[in-house]
Amino acid sequence: MISDTPVFVGKNNRNFLPFVSEKEKAYIMADNRIPSLLCLKNGEFAGRVVAVADKASCGADSGRIEIAARISLDGGNTFGALKTIFSPPVRKYPYSAEEYSSSFCIDPLMIEAPTGKIVMLVDFFPECKGLDNRKLLENGSGYVEVDGKKYLALHTSRSALDKKPYKDDRVFTLREDGFVYDDNGAKTRYYVPKRHNPALSFATYGDMYYAVGEGEYVTKFPPLVPENNEGHDIYVGNIYLSKGKPEFSYDTPAFVQKWEMLDTDGSALCVETSAAPLRSTVTSFIFRLESYDGGDTFTQPVDLNAGIKDNSDGLFLGVTPGIGIALKQHDFAGRMLAPVYSLDRGAYVIISDDNGKTWRKNISGDCKNIDECQLVETPDGKIFCFGRPKGGGNIPLSVSQDGGESFLKLPNTKIHSPQCQRSVIMLPPEQALPDGLKNDGFYMVLVTPTGHNGRDTTRTDGCLFLGHIENKGIKFIKSYNLKDSGKYASFGRFADFFAYSSCCVLPDGKIGVLYEAYPSGYITYCAVKL
């Protein structure tokens, strides 16, 4: 049986502790979910293995969710300290799934650019309960167009989080200079700082100030906990929080006090704040972060919604967690693709032709597949898309022959899976294969739960499948069971649980797999020799 080592562990379940070393206990968090894994192939950091996951306050798809990473410098044998990459604003720390008093990010997807840069996309929600309570969400991209340019919309009204929302709504805009302009195009004294401190995990993202002078934090890092000092700009709250939002006033700003909250062990938990007098649209956003140093640090989030989301996407457009791909073949070499899906439109891909800086929808606006998809590129330039079967079943498959602009439906694969995300990668042509197989560059690996080896639709019995891509489908050759359910007997009915995963080819040719081994709170890692 393949051995595994936990990489992201939550403290909300005592059954996890026997599997965690004393050293690793320093990296325990409250909860976690949704893995993403890359082994870098290009540039000076080639060989690094970067593991990323949701760092959460509870196991729900909302609450306090940050993005965290751990890096391996020895090919996946060990992982370094836990780093929090992005820490969204919090109104009140949510300890349970019933509380939704924080903005949050979820579902990381990483892509390695040809230069070795890491591009990470994540879903971001302002304060709400995400898709678990759609009545709180609003349609659209969160942007409005003014004179041919799209700007972030800021509302004077309360959101649906308040039982008594304001009846009238004026839509202001956040402009290039960092200042807020009203619905008549007049510049106000309110602004949102354009730069945020990575050492604070960008925890001030979305903070709003009233400028006493010219705007002292427009282009410099704002403080984590501002003080109310005479003659200095006035902190008035965060635009991504909305419950209890005060009424907007042009000239009478009210200072908002932030509070540093400590965990039971005395460590820093979060900084609580309040809603600003102007709020963002309560809808889903997709943010981009980048790393130029092998995952050691990331740039601050950049909102992509203006270029990729529109009213046809409804309440939600999100990335599929796991990885995207950078194309290597023919006319589209260097193009980056990320799978996304919408509640109203289904699955499609977004495309970047400038090394991940800007993104757009593919021309057809679909990929002939189902919600959470993963992509691979074959040596002849085709792109195969593996979907998530609704309700469980054989994995849906589609193909593109034009760089991801459009897709054709193919027959489903012969692999049975529950309704769950899976991971798929191509094997490099130099990869050694088992049983005397000759590598022609068309071999791939698929990792998925199998539902007790096809007997049901539960997220159980994870397997790694070695397959060969042929003219109109996949021939699967060999499988490897990934989880030792005997080892995890203390997990009870979740001893054989296996859900979201991400995989990569390691420097030694093994396949690294990062996967959820419990419904929330326990993400473990193994290396498989084919």
Short mmCIF file of C-alpha atoms in Angstrom, two decimals:
data_model
loop_
_atom_site.label_atom_id
_atom_site.label_comp_id
_atom_site.label_asym_id
_atom_site.label_seq_id
_atom_site.Cartn_x
_atom_site.Cartn_y
_atom_site.Cartn_z
CA MET A 1 0.00 0.00 0.00
CA ILE A 2 1.21 3.52 -0.83
CA SER A 3 2.25 5.52 2.24
CA ASP A 4 1.10 9.10 2.77
CA THR A 5 1.96 12.12 4.91
CA PRO A 6 -0.52 14.85 5.96
CA VAL A 7 0.34 18.32 4.63
CA PHE A 8 -2.68 20.41 5.70
CA VAL A 9 -4.29 19.37 8.99
CA GLY A 10 -7.17 20.91 10.93
CA LYS A 11 -7.45 20.98 14.70
CA ASN A 12 -11.25 20.69 14.72
CA ASN A 13 -11.00 16.89 14.74
CA ARG A 14 -8.91 15.07 17.37
CA ASN A 15 -8.73 11.94 15.20
CA PHE A 16 -6.16 13.72 13.03
CA LEU A 17 -3.56 14.28 15.73
CA PRO A 18 -2.08 10.74 15.90
CA PHE A 19 -0.93 11.14 12.30
CA VAL A 20 0.84 14.47 12.89
CA SER A 21 4.42 14.70 14.16
CA GLU A 22 5.37 17.13 16.90
CA LYS A 23 7.13 19.33 14.37
CA GLU A 24 4.12 19.34 12.05
CA LYS A 25 1.76 20.36 14.87
CA ALA A 26 3.15 23.88 14.51
CA TYR A 27 1.39 24.09 11.15
CA ILE A 28 -2.06 22.92 12.24
CA MET A 29 -4.96 25.24 11.33
CA ALA A 30 -8.63 25.25 12.26
CA ASP A 31 -9.81 23.48 9.11
CA ASN A 32 -8.97 23.08 5.42
CA ARG A 33 -10.12 21.84 2.04
CA ILE A 34 -9.42 21.99 -1.75
CA PRO A 35 -5.81 21.12 -2.73
CA SER A 36 -3.71 22.41 -5.63
CA LEU A 37 -0.26 20.99 -6.42
CA LEU A 38 2.52 22.02 -8.83
CA CYS A 39 6.02 20.74 -9.44
CA LEU A 40 7.80 23.58 -11.20
CA LYS A 41 9.53 22.65 -14.47
CA ASN A 42 10.90 25.99 -15.72
CA GLY A 43 13.32 28.65 -14.52
CA GLU A 44 15.58 28.83 -11.48
CA PHE A 45 13.03 27.22 -9.15
CA ALA A 46 12.53 24.09 -11.26
CA GLY A 47 12.02 21.04 -9.03
CA ARG A 48 10.14 22.86 -6.27
CA VAL A 49 6.83 21.33 -5.27
CA VAL A 50 4.20 23.90 -4.25
CA ALA A 51 1.13 22.75 -2.31
CA VAL A 52 -1.79 25.13 -1.79
CA ALA A 53 -5.15 24.75 -0.03
CA ASP A 54 -8.05 26.59 1.57
CA LYS A 55 -7.23 27.50 5.18
CA ALA A 56 -10.63 27.70 6.84
CA SER A 57 -12.38 28.39 10.13
CA CYS A 58 -14.73 25.44 9.57
CA GLY A 59 -15.49 22.80 6.95
CA ALA A 60 -18.13 24.79 5.08
CA ASP A 61 -17.80 26.42 1.66
CA SER A 62 -18.00 29.82 3.35
CA GLY A 63 -16.88 31.42 6.60
CA ARG A 64 -13.33 32.58 7.19
CA ILE A 65 -11.33 31.06 4.31
CA GLU A 66 -7.79 32.12 3.48
CA ILE A 67 -5.35 30.66 0.95
CA ALA A 68 -2.27 28.94 2.38
CA ALA A 69 0.80 27.22 0.92
CA ARG A 70 3.62 24.86 1.84
CA ILE A 71 6.71 24.31 -0.31
CA SER A 72 8.95 21.29 -0.74
CA LEU A 73 12.58 21.88 -1.69
CA ASP A 74 13.46 18.17 -1.84
CA GLY A 75 11.11 16.85 -4.51
CA GLY A 76 8.11 16.28 -2.25
CA ASN A 77 9.83 14.35 0.54
CA THR A 78 9.18 17.08 3.12
CA PHE A 79 7.23 20.35 3.14
CA GLY A 80 8.24 23.61 4.78
CA ALA A 81 6.37 26.02 7.02
CA LEU A 82 2.77 26.99 6.44
CA LYS A 83 2.40 30.40 4.75
CA THR A 84 -0.84 32.35 4.53
CA ILE A 85 -0.96 33.94 1.09
CA PHE A 86 -4.25 35.86 1.13
CA SER A 87 -6.35 36.77 4.16
CA PRO A 88 -9.69 38.40 3.16
CA PRO A 89 -11.45 40.92 5.45
CA VAL A 90 -13.51 39.71 8.42
CA ARG A 91 -16.40 41.40 10.17
CA LYS A 92 -16.78 38.79 12.93
CA TYR A 93 -14.77 35.58 13.10
CA PRO A 94 -17.11 32.71 12.13
CA TYR A 95 -16.52 29.65 14.27
CA SER A 96 -19.23 27.46 12.71
CA ALA A 97 -20.79 26.72 9.33
CA GLU A 98 -23.92 28.63 10.37
CA GLU A 99 -22.03 31.90 10.65
CA TYR A 100 -21.21 33.93 7.52
CA SER A 101 -19.73 37.14 8.84
CA SER A 102 -16.61 37.21 6.66
CA SER A 103 -15.58 37.57 3.07
CA PHE A 104 -13.68 34.54 1.84
CA CYS A 105 -11.73 32.97 -1.01
CA ILE A 106 -11.98 29.37 -2.12
CA ASP A 107 -10.92 26.84 -4.79
CA PRO A 108 -7.30 27.63 -5.72
CA LEU A 109 -6.04 26.78 -9.20
CA MET A 110 -2.36 27.09 -10.14
CA ILE A 111 -0.67 27.25 -13.53
CA GLU A 112 3.04 27.40 -14.27
CA ALA A 113 3.79 29.93 -17.00
CA PRO A 114 6.53 29.11 -19.53
CA THR A 115 8.81 31.51 -17.63
CA GLY A 116 8.39 29.56 -14.38
CA LYS A 117 6.06 32.15 -12.86
CA ILE A 118 3.15 30.72 -10.87
CA VAL A 119 -0.27 32.12 -11.72
CA MET A 120 -2.94 31.32 -9.13
CA LEU A 121 -6.65 31.94 -9.61
CA VAL A 122 -9.12 31.79 -6.72
CA ASP A 123 -12.81 32.47 -6.23
CA PHE A 124 -13.60 35.38 -3.92
CA PHE A 125 -16.91 36.26 -2.26
CA PRO A 126 -17.70 39.41 -0.29
CA GLU A 127 -19.37 38.77 3.07
CA CYS A 128 -22.07 36.13 2.45
CA LYS A 129 -22.61 32.37 2.57
CA GLY A 130 -21.51 31.74 -1.01
CA LEU A 131 -23.54 29.18 -2.95
CA ASP A 132 -24.98 27.78 0.28
CA ASN A 133 -27.44 30.71 0.40
CA ARG A 134 -27.98 32.11 -3.07
CA LYS A 135 -30.65 34.53 -1.86
CA LEU A 136 -27.85 36.69 -0.48
CA LEU A 137 -26.09 36.93 -3.86
CA GLU A 138 -26.54 39.49 -6.63
CA ASN A 139 -26.28 38.98 -10.40
CA GLY A 140 -23.58 40.36 -12.63
CA SER A 141 -19.86 40.96 -12.69
CA GLY A 142 -19.79 43.63 -9.97
CA TYR A 143 -18.63 46.17 -12.57
CA VAL A 144 -20.33 48.99 -14.45
CA GLU A 145 -19.24 50.66 -17.68
CA VAL A 146 -18.52 54.39 -17.80
CA ASP A 147 -17.32 56.01 -21.02
CA GLY A 148 -16.28 52.65 -22.44
CA LYS A 149 -14.32 51.54 -19.35
CA LYS A 150 -15.40 49.07 -16.67
CA TYR A 151 -15.08 50.06 -13.02
CA LEU A 152 -15.84 48.26 -9.75
CA ALA A 153 -19.36 49.16 -8.66
CA LEU A 154 -19.87 50.45 -5.11
CA HIS A 155 -23.41 50.62 -3.77
CA THR A 156 -25.00 53.05 -1.33
CA SER A 157 -27.74 50.52 -0.48
CA ARG A 158 -27.54 47.75 2.06
CA SER A 159 -27.26 44.17 0.87
CA ALA A 160 -29.62 41.25 1.46
CA LEU A 161 -27.60 40.42 4.60
CA ASP A 162 -29.59 43.15 6.33
CA LYS A 163 -33.28 42.48 6.93
CA LYS A 164 -34.09 46.12 6.22
CA PRO A 165 -32.07 47.14 3.16
CA TYR A 166 -32.22 50.72 1.95
CA LYS A 167 -34.87 51.13 -0.74
CA ASP A 168 -32.80 53.30 -3.06
CA ASP A 169 -29.43 52.41 -4.50
CA ARG A 170 -26.90 54.73 -6.06
CA VAL A 171 -24.02 53.06 -7.86
CA PHE A 172 -20.66 54.76 -7.44
CA THR A 173 -17.42 53.58 -9.10
CA LEU A 174 -13.84 52.96 -7.99
CA ARG A 175 -11.55 54.58 -10.59
CA GLU A 176 -7.90 54.17 -11.68
CA ASP A 177 -6.66 56.83 -9.23
CA GLY A 178 -8.01 54.81 -6.29
CA PHE A 179 -10.77 57.33 -5.52
CA VAL A 180 -14.52 56.78 -5.56
CA TYR A 181 -16.64 58.73 -8.03
CA ASP A 182 -20.37 59.21 -7.54
CA ASP A 183 -23.12 58.37 -10.03
CA ASN A 184 -22.80 61.83 -11.56
CA GLY A 185 -19.09 61.36 -12.23
CA ALA A 186 -17.96 63.63 -9.39
CA LYS A 187 -14.87 62.63 -7.42
CA THR A 188 -15.50 62.06 -3.71
CA ARG A 189 -12.99 62.14 -0.85
CA TYR A 190 -13.32 58.39 -0.33
CA TYR A 191 -10.66 56.06 -1.68
CA VAL A 192 -9.47 52.46 -1.51
CA PRO A 193 -5.67 51.97 -1.20
CA LYS A 194 -4.15 50.50 -4.33
CA ARG A 195 -1.28 48.64 -2.63
CA HIS A 196 -1.39 46.19 0.29
CA ASN A 197 1.28 44.56 2.39
CA PRO A 198 2.16 40.94 1.50
CA ALA A 199 3.66 40.54 4.99
CA LEU A 200 0.09 40.95 6.29
CA SER A 201 -1.27 38.50 3.68
CA PHE A 202 -3.04 41.47 2.07
CA ALA A 203 -5.45 41.58 5.04
CA THR A 204 -6.22 45.27 4.33
CA TYR A 205 -7.58 44.48 0.85
CA GLY A 206 -10.79 46.45 0.35
CA ASP A 207 -10.23 48.91 3.22
CA MET A 208 -11.72 52.35 2.55
CA TYR A 209 -10.52 55.75 3.76
CA TYR A 210 -11.78 59.32 3.75
CA ALA A 211 -9.02 61.65 2.55
CA VAL A 212 -8.34 64.58 4.87
CA GLY A 213 -5.59 65.72 2.51
CA GLU A 214 -4.52 64.20 -0.80
CA GLY A 215 -4.94 60.59 0.29
CA GLU A 216 -1.98 59.36 2.34
CA TYR A 217 -2.58 55.65 1.63
CA VAL A 218 -3.59 55.78 -2.02
CA THR A 219 -0.25 54.37 -3.15
CA LYS A 220 1.34 53.12 0.07
CA PHE A 221 0.48 50.26 2.40
CA PRO A 222 -2.32 51.14 4.83
CA PRO A 223 -1.89 50.06 8.48
CA LEU A 224 -3.46 46.81 9.65
CA VAL A 225 -5.12 48.60 12.57
CA PRO A 226 -5.58 52.31 11.79
CA GLU A 227 -5.71 54.94 14.53
CA ASN A 228 -8.07 57.87 14.67
CA ASN A 229 -5.50 60.66 14.69
CA GLU A 230 -6.44 64.24 13.92
CA GLY A 231 -5.08 65.45 10.61
CA HIS A 232 -4.77 61.94 9.15
CA ASP A 233 -7.06 60.11 6.74
CA ILE A 234 -10.04 58.42 8.38
CA TYR A 235 -10.56 54.67 8.10
CA VAL A 236 -14.28 54.01 7.42
CA GLY A 237 -14.53 50.22 6.95
CA ASN A 238 -14.19 47.60 4.24
CA ILE A 239 -16.07 47.52 0.93
CA TYR A 240 -16.30 43.69 0.90
CA LEU A 241 -18.32 43.60 4.12
CA SER A 242 -21.94 44.73 4.12
CA LYS A 243 -23.99 43.61 7.12
CA GLY A 244 -24.84 46.68 9.19
CA LYS A 245 -23.51 49.02 6.50
CA PRO A 246 -23.91 52.67 7.57
CA GLU A 247 -25.59 55.22 5.34
CA PHE A 248 -23.31 57.05 2.95
CA SER A 249 -22.43 60.67 3.65
CA TYR A 250 -20.22 62.82 1.44
CA ASP A 251 -18.68 64.91 4.21
CA THR A 252 -19.27 63.28 7.61
CA PRO A 253 -17.15 60.11 7.68
CA ALA A 254 -17.28 57.92 10.78
CA PHE A 255 -14.07 56.32 12.00
CA VAL A 256 -14.22 52.51 12.30
CA GLN A 257 -12.19 50.75 14.96
CA LYS A 258 -10.50 47.47 14.03
CA TRP A 259 -9.94 44.75 16.62
CA GLU A 260 -7.13 42.20 16.70
CA MET A 261 -8.58 38.84 17.74
CA LEU A 262 -6.52 36.09 19.41
CA ASP A 263 -7.01 32.34 19.29
CA THR A 264 -7.31 30.25 22.46
CA ASP A 265 -3.54 29.64 22.42
CA GLY A 266 -2.82 33.38 22.24
CA SER A 267 -1.82 33.39 18.58
CA ALA A 268 -3.24 35.94 16.15
CA LEU A 269 -6.57 34.81 14.75
CA CYS A 270 -7.73 37.71 12.57
CA VAL A 271 -8.51 41.43 12.59
CA GLU A 272 -12.20 42.22 12.78
CA THR A 273 -13.61 45.31 11.13
CA SER A 274 -16.92 46.69 9.85
CA ALA A 275 -18.67 47.53 6.61
CA ALA A 276 -17.78 50.74 4.81
CA PRO A 277 -20.53 53.20 3.80
CA LEU A 278 -20.15 51.90 0.24
CA ARG A 279 -20.14 48.20 -0.57
CA SER A 280 -19.19 45.98 -3.49
CA THR A 281 -21.76 43.87 -5.30
CA VAL A 282 -22.36 40.64 -3.38
CA THR A 283 -21.42 38.22 -6.14
CA SER A 284 -18.60 35.86 -7.04
CA PHE A 285 -15.28 37.26 -8.22
CA ILE A 286 -12.18 35.57 -9.65
CA PHE A 287 -8.88 36.94 -8.35
CA ARG A 288 -5.39 36.41 -9.76
CA LEU A 289 -2.21 36.21 -7.68
CA GLU A 290 1.30 35.58 -9.02
CA SER A 291 4.61 34.30 -7.67
CA TYR A 292 7.97 35.03 -9.27
CA ASP A 293 10.05 33.26 -6.63
CA GLY A 294 8.81 29.68 -6.65
CA GLY A 295 5.90 30.28 -4.26
CA ASP A 296 7.87 32.05 -1.51
CA THR A 297 5.78 35.19 -2.00
CA PHE A 298 2.76 36.17 -4.09
CA THR A 299 1.63 39.46 -5.55
CA GLN A 300 -1.56 41.05 -4.23
CA PRO A 301 -4.90 39.88 -5.68
CA VAL A 302 -6.07 41.36 -8.98
CA ASP A 303 -9.78 41.19 -9.78
CA LEU A 304 -10.43 39.60 -13.21
CA ASN A 305 -14.23 39.90 -13.30
CA ALA A 306 -14.36 42.90 -15.64
CA GLY A 307 -12.86 40.82 -18.43
CA ILE A 308 -14.49 37.42 -17.89
CA LYS A 309 -17.84 37.62 -16.08
CA ASP A 310 -21.08 39.09 -17.40
CA ASN A 311 -24.80 38.94 -16.69
CA SER A 312 -25.16 35.66 -18.58
CA ASP A 313 -23.12 33.98 -15.83
CA GLY A 314 -25.72 34.88 -13.21
CA LEU A 315 -24.80 34.72 -9.55
CA PHE A 316 -21.66 32.65 -9.92
CA LEU A 317 -18.62 32.13 -12.12
CA GLY A 318 -15.80 30.21 -10.50
CA VAL A 319 -12.57 28.43 -11.30
CA THR A 320 -12.24 24.69 -11.11
CA PRO A 321 -9.77 23.95 -8.31
CA GLY A 322 -6.61 22.04 -9.14
CA ILE A 323 -4.44 23.21 -12.02
CA GLY A 324 -4.70 24.91 -15.40
CA ILE A 325 -2.31 24.42 -18.30
CA ALA A 326 0.16 26.40 -20.41
CA LEU A 327 0.06 25.14 -24.00
CA LYS A 328 3.28 23.92 -25.61
CA GLN A 329 2.30 22.94 -29.15
CA HIS A 330 2.14 24.71 -32.50
CA ASP A 331 0.47 28.12 -32.99
CA PHE A 332 -0.85 28.33 -29.42
CA ALA A 333 2.41 27.70 -27.57
CA GLY A 334 2.53 29.85 -24.44
CA ARG A 335 -1.25 30.29 -24.20
CA MET A 336 -2.66 29.64 -20.73
CA LEU A 337 -6.02 27.95 -20.12
CA ALA A 338 -8.02 27.76 -16.89
CA PRO A 339 -11.25 25.76 -16.56
CA VAL A 340 -14.19 27.69 -15.07
CA TYR A 341 -17.91 27.11 -14.65
CA SER A 342 -21.08 29.09 -14.20
CA LEU A 343 -24.38 28.03 -12.62
CA ASP A 344 -26.30 29.39 -15.60
CA ARG A 345 -23.96 28.62 -18.51
CA GLY A 346 -22.08 25.49 -17.48
CA ALA A 347 -18.38 24.85 -18.00
CA TYR A 348 -15.96 26.67 -20.30
CA VAL A 349 -12.37 27.91 -20.25
CA ILE A 350 -10.79 31.31 -19.87
CA ILE A 351 -7.72 32.16 -21.93
CA SER A 352 -4.63 34.30 -21.44
CA ASP A 353 -2.26 35.10 -24.30
CA ASP A 354 -0.06 37.51 -22.31
CA ASN A 355 1.54 35.22 -19.71
CA GLY A 356 -1.44 35.34 -17.34
CA LYS A 357 -1.90 39.12 -17.10
CA THR A 358 -5.32 39.40 -18.79
CA TRP A 359 -7.98 36.77 -19.36
CA ARG A 360 -11.03 36.32 -21.59
CA LYS A 361 -13.67 33.68 -22.27
CA ASN A 362 -13.07 31.18 -25.05
CA ILE A 363 -14.92 32.04 -28.27
CA SER A 364 -17.58 29.34 -28.03
CA GLY A 365 -18.31 30.10 -24.37
CA ASP A 366 -18.45 26.43 -23.43
CA CYS A 367 -16.35 23.28 -23.37
CA LYS A 368 -19.13 20.73 -23.98
CA ASN A 369 -18.66 19.38 -20.49
CA ILE A 370 -19.91 19.60 -16.91
CA ASP A 371 -18.86 22.11 -14.18
CA GLU A 372 -15.53 21.26 -12.47
CA CYS A 373 -13.27 20.22 -15.36
CA GLN A 374 -9.56 19.60 -15.80
CA LEU A 375 -7.51 19.92 -18.98
CA VAL A 376 -4.54 18.23 -20.66
CA GLU A 377 -2.74 18.93 -23.96
CA THR A 378 -1.43 16.16 -26.22
CA PRO A 379 1.65 16.40 -28.49
CA ASP A 380 -0.56 16.95 -31.57
CA GLY A 381 -2.03 20.10 -29.98
CA LYS A 382 -5.41 18.69 -28.95
CA ILE A 383 -6.82 19.68 -25.55
CA PHE A 384 -8.85 17.08 -23.70
CA CYS A 385 -11.34 18.18 -21.03
CA PHE A 386 -12.42 15.83 -18.23
CA GLY A 387 -15.65 16.85 -16.47
CA ARG A 388 -17.55 15.99 -13.31
CA PRO A 389 -20.54 13.66 -13.84
CA LYS A 390 -23.70 15.04 -12.25
CA GLY A 391 -24.91 12.57 -9.67
CA GLY A 392 -22.02 10.25 -10.52
CA GLY A 393 -21.28 8.07 -13.52
CA ASN A 394 -18.64 7.70 -16.20
CA ILE A 395 -16.38 10.75 -16.51
CA PRO A 396 -17.48 13.11 -19.34
CA LEU A 397 -14.90 13.92 -22.03
CA SER A 398 -14.56 16.61 -24.70
CA VAL A 399 -11.80 17.83 -27.00
CA SER A 400 -10.56 21.08 -28.56
CA GLN A 401 -8.44 21.38 -31.70
CA ASP A 402 -8.21 25.19 -31.78
CA GLY A 403 -6.32 26.13 -28.62
CA GLY A 404 -9.35 25.91 -26.34
CA GLU A 405 -11.61 28.26 -28.31
CA SER A 406 -14.22 25.54 -28.91
CA PHE A 407 -14.81 21.92 -27.93
CA LEU A 408 -16.47 18.80 -29.31
CA LYS A 409 -18.24 16.25 -27.12
CA LEU A 410 -16.68 12.78 -27.01
CA PRO A 411 -18.04 9.54 -25.52
CA ASN A 412 -17.62 9.35 -21.75
CA THR A 413 -14.57 7.56 -20.41
CA LYS A 414 -14.93 4.07 -18.96
CA ILE A 415 -13.88 5.26 -15.50
CA HIS A 416 -16.75 5.51 -13.01
CA SER A 417 -16.68 8.39 -10.54
CA PRO A 418 -18.96 10.10 -8.05
CA GLN A 419 -19.81 13.76 -8.58
CA CYS A 420 -16.43 15.12 -7.56
CA GLN A 421 -13.48 17.07 -8.88
CA ARG A 422 -10.58 14.98 -10.14
CA SER A 423 -7.01 15.67 -11.29
CA VAL A 424 -5.52 14.90 -14.69
CA ILE A 425 -2.00 15.45 -16.08
CA MET A 426 -0.02 14.42 -19.14
CA LEU A 427 3.19 12.48 -18.64
CA PRO A 428 6.30 13.91 -20.30
CA PRO A 429 7.71 11.81 -23.18
CA GLU A 430 10.84 11.02 -21.16
CA GLN A 431 8.72 9.51 -18.34
CA ALA A 432 9.54 5.85 -17.62
CA LEU A 433 6.46 3.61 -17.88
CA PRO A 434 5.69 0.25 -16.26
CA ASP A 435 5.43 -3.14 -17.92
CA GLY A 436 7.67 -2.29 -20.85
CA LEU A 437 5.34 0.35 -22.28
CA LYS A 438 6.97 2.75 -24.75
CA ASN A 439 6.21 6.40 -24.11
CA ASP A 440 4.96 8.17 -27.25
CA GLY A 441 3.95 11.31 -25.35
CA PHE A 442 0.24 10.41 -25.23
CA TYR A 443 0.20 8.83 -21.77
CA MET A 444 -1.68 10.54 -18.98
CA VAL A 445 -2.62 10.09 -15.34
CA LEU A 446 -6.09 10.53 -13.84
CA VAL A 447 -6.73 10.62 -10.08
CA THR A 448 -10.32 10.26 -8.87
CA PRO A 449 -12.54 8.71 -6.20
CA THR A 450 -14.24 5.62 -7.62
CA GLY A 451 -17.23 5.12 -5.32
CA HIS A 452 -16.15 1.79 -3.86
CA ASN A 453 -14.68 0.81 -7.24
CA GLY A 454 -17.85 1.65 -9.16
CA ARG A 455 -20.40 0.09 -6.81
CA ASP A 456 -21.89 3.41 -5.69
CA THR A 457 -21.50 7.20 -6.01
CA THR A 458 -19.72 7.94 -2.73
CA ARG A 459 -16.46 9.86 -2.53
CA THR A 460 -14.40 6.81 -1.63
CA ASP A 461 -11.54 4.56 -2.78
CA GLY A 462 -9.29 6.97 -4.61
CA CYS A 463 -7.34 5.54 -7.53
CA LEU A 464 -4.63 6.72 -9.88
CA PHE A 465 -5.24 5.50 -13.43
CA LEU A 466 -2.57 5.31 -16.13
CA GLY A 467 -4.14 5.93 -19.53
CA HIS A 468 -3.24 6.37 -23.19
CA ILE A 469 -5.03 9.01 -25.26
CA GLU A 470 -6.12 7.62 -28.59
CA ASN A 471 -8.11 8.98 -31.54
CA LYS A 472 -11.46 9.48 -29.84
CA GLY A 473 -11.00 8.41 -26.29
CA ILE A 474 -8.81 7.10 -23.49
CA LYS A 475 -7.54 3.56 -23.05
CA PHE A 476 -6.87 2.96 -19.36
CA ILE A 477 -4.10 0.46 -18.74
CA LYS A 478 -3.33 0.25 -15.05
CA SER A 479 -4.66 1.53 -11.70
CA TYR A 480 -3.14 2.16 -8.27
CA ASN A 481 -5.10 2.33 -5.02
CA LEU A 482 -4.05 5.47 -3.15
CA LYS A 483 -5.48 5.34 0.37
CA ASP A 484 -4.85 2.79 3.11
CA SER A 485 -8.27 2.59 4.78
CA GLY A 486 -6.83 0.30 7.46
CA LYS A 487 -4.40 3.00 8.54
CA TYR A 488 -7.33 5.39 8.91
CA ALA A 489 -9.70 3.05 10.75
CA SER A 490 -10.05 5.74 13.45
CA PHE A 491 -11.79 7.90 10.83
CA GLY A 492 -14.77 5.55 11.14
CA ARG A 493 -17.09 5.71 8.15
CA PHE A 494 -14.59 8.04 6.48
CA ALA A 495 -11.72 5.54 6.58
CA ASP A 496 -11.91 5.10 2.81
CA PHE A 497 -12.98 8.70 2.04
CA PHE A 498 -11.27 10.32 -0.94
CA ALA A 499 -12.41 13.56 -2.58
CA TYR A 500 -10.69 16.55 -4.25
CA SER A 501 -7.13 16.01 -5.45
CA SER A 502 -4.26 17.50 -7.42
CA CYS A 503 -1.24 15.73 -8.88
CA CYS A 504 2.09 16.41 -10.57
CA VAL A 505 5.16 14.65 -11.97
CA LEU A 506 7.99 14.85 -9.43
CA PRO A 507 11.70 15.30 -10.29
CA ASP A 508 12.34 11.57 -9.70
CA GLY A 509 9.51 10.54 -12.05
CA LYS A 510 7.04 9.56 -9.36
CA ILE A 511 3.54 11.06 -9.34
CA GLY A 512 2.86 13.33 -6.38
CA VAL A 513 -0.77 13.33 -5.25
CA LEU A 514 -2.30 15.78 -2.77
CA TYR A 515 -5.82 14.75 -1.75
CA GLU A 516 -8.62 15.18 0.76
CA ALA A 517 -8.69 12.10 3.00
CA TYR A 518 -11.54 13.39 5.20
CA PRO A 519 -14.57 15.59 4.35
CA SER A 520 -12.71 18.59 5.74
CA GLY A 521 -9.56 19.22 7.74
CA TYR A 522 -7.18 16.55 6.47
CA ILE A 523 -5.27 16.86 3.19
CA THR A 524 -2.52 14.30 2.75
CA TYR A 525 0.21 13.62 0.20
CA CYS A 526 1.69 10.53 -1.39
CA ALA A 527 4.16 9.72 -4.17
CA VAL A 528 3.35 6.91 -6.61
CA LYS A 529 5.93 5.02 -8.65
CA LEU A 530 4.34 3.90 -11.90
#
